CSV table of C-alpha atoms in Angstrom, one decimal:
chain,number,residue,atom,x,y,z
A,461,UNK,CA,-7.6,6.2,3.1
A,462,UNK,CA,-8.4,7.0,7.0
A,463,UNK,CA,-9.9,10.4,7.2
A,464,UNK,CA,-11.0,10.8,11.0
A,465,UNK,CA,-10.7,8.9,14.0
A,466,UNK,CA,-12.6,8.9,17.4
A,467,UNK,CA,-10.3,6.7,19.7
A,468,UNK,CA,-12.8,6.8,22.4
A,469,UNK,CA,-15.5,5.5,20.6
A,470,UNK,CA,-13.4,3.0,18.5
A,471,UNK,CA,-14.5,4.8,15.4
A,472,UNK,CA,-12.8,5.2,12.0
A,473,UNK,CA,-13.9,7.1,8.8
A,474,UNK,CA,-12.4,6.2,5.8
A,475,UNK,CA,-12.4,7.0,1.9
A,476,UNK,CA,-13.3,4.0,-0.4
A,477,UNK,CA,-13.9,3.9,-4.2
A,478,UNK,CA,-17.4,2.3,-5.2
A,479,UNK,CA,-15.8,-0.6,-7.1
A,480,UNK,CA,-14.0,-1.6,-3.8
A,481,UNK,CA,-17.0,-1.0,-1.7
A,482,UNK,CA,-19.6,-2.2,-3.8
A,483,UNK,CA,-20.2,-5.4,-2.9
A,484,UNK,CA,-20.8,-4.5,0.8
A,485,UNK,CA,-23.3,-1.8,-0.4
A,486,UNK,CA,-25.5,-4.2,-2.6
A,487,UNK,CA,-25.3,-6.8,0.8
A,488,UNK,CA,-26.2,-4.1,3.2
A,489,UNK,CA,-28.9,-2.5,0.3
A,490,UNK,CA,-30.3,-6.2,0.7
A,491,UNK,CA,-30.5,-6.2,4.4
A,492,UNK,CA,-33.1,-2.8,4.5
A,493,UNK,CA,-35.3,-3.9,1.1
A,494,UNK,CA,-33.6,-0.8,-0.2
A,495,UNK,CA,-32.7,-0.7,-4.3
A,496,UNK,CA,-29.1,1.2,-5.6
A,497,UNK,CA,-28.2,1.7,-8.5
A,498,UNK,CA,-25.6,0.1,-10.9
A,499,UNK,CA,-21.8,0.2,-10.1
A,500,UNK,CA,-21.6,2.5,-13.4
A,501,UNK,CA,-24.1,4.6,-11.9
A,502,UNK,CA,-22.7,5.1,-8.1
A,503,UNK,CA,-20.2,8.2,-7.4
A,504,UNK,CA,-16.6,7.3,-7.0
A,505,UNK,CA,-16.2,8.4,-3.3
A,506,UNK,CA,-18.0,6.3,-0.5
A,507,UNK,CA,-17.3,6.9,3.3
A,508,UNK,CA,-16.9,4.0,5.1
A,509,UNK,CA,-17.5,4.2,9.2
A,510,UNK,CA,-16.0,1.4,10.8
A,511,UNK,CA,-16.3,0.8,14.8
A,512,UNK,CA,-14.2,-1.7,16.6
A,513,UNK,CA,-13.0,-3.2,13.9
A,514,UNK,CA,-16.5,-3.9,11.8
A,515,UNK,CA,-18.3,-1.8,9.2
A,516,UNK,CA,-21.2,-0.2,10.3
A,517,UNK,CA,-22.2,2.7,8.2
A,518,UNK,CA,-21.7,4.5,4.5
A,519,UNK,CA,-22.9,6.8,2.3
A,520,UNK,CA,-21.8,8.0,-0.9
A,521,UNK,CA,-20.7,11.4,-2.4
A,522,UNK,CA,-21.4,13.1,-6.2
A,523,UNK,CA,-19.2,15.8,-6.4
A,524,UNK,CA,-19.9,18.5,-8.7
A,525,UNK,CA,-18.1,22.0,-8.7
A,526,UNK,CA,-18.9,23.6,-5.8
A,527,UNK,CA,-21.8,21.1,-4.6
A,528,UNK,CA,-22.1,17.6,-3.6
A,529,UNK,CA,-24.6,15.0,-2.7
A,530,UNK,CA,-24.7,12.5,-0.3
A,531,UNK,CA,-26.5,9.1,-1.6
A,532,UNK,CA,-27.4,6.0,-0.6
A,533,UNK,CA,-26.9,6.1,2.8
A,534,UNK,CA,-26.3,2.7,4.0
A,535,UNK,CA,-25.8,0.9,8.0
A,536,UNK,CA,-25.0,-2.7,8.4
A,537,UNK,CA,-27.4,-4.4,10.1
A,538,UNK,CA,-25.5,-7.2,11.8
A,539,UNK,CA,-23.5,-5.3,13.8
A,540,UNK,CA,-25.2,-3.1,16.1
A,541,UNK,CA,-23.6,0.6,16.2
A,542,UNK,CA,-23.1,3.0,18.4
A,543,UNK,CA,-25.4,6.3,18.8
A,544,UNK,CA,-23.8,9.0,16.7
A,545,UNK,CA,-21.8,6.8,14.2
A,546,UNK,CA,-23.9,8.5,11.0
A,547,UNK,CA,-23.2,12.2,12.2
A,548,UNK,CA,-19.2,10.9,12.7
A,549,UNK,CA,-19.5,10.5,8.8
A,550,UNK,CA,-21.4,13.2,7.9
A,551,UNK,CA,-19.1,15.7,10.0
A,552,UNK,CA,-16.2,13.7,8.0
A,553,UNK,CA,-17.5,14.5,4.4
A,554,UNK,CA,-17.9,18.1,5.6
A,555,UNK,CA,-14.5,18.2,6.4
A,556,UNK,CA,-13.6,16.7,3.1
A,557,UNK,CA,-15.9,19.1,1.1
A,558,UNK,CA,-14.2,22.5,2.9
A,559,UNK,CA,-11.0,20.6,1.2
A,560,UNK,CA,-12.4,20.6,-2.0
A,561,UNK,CA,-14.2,24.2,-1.5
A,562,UNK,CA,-17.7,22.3,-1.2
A,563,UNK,CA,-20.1,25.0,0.1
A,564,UNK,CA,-23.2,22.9,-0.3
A,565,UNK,CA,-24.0,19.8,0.9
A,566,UNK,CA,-27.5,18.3,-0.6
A,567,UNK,CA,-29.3,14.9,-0.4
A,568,UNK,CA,-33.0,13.7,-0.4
A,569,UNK,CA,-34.9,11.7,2.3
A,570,UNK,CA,-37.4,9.6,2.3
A,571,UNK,CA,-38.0,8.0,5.8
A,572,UNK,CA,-39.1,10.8,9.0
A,573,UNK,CA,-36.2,9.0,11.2
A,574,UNK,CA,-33.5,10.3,8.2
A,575,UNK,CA,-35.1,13.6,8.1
A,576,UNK,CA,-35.1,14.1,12.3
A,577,UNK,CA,-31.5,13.0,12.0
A,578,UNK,CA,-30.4,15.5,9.2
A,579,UNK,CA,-32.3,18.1,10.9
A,580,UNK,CA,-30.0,17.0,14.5
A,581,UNK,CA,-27.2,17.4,12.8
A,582,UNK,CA,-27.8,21.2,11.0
A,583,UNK,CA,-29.5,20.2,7.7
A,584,UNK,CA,-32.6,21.8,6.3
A,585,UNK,CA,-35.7,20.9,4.3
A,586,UNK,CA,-35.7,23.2,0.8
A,587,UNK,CA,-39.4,23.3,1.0
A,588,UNK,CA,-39.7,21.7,-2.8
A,589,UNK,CA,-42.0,19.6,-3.4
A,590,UNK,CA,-43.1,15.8,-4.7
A,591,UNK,CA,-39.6,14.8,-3.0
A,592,UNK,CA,-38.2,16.2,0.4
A,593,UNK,CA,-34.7,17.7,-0.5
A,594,UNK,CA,-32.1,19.1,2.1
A,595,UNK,CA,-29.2,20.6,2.0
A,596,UNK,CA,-26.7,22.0,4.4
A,597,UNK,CA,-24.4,25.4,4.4
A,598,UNK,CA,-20.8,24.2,5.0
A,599,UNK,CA,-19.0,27.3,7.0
């Protein structure tokens, strides 16, 4: 399902399951060394960016009450993106959440690039510690 559209930059954001998107996410998982977890395991909802007709980006959503979590953040490295793709999807799933009365948006980071883009984009550190967790107000 197509949730948001950029004409200008050839972007499209759309609503997959994991067991359609799966596959892609263990292939691009492969490309960055980076470990997920079983199909079983994985949230239902994935958001797909797609730009000029190739996948580029994903991340997936756990939805619980009145928070969620974006996981497994995910960019295809064959295809070379355009700045701003990943905050096209993030803005999407905020969207999505005020639909589902989502006031909190939280994820973990490990890499400082991640982290500098979450804070670009209105996230914040929680300050706890042995993991860097960060979570985001939706208004």
């Amino acid at each position: 399902m197509i949730l948001n559209t950029n004409e200008e930059k050839s972007w499209e954001c759309r609503l997959e399951n994991a067991q359609s998107f799966y596959p892609t996410m263990l292939e691009w998982a492969k490309q960055h060394n980076f470990n997920i977890v079983p199909i079983e395991l994985m949230p239902w909802d994935v958001f797909v960016l797609k730009e000029k007709g190739k996948d580029v980006y994903c991340t997936s959503l756990f939805v619980a009450d009145h928070l969620a979590f974006t996981v497994f953040p995910l960019g295809n490295k064959k295809v070379e993106a355009t700045a701003g793709g990943l905050a096209f999807v993030f803005k999407t799933i905020e969207k999505y959440c005020k639909k589902l009365d989502i006031h909190i948006l939280a994820t973990t980071v490990g890499e400082t690039k991640y982290k500098r883009f979450l804070e670009k984009v209105g996230w914040s550190c929680t300050g706890l510690v042995c993991e860097d967790h960060y979570m985001k107000i939706i208004t």
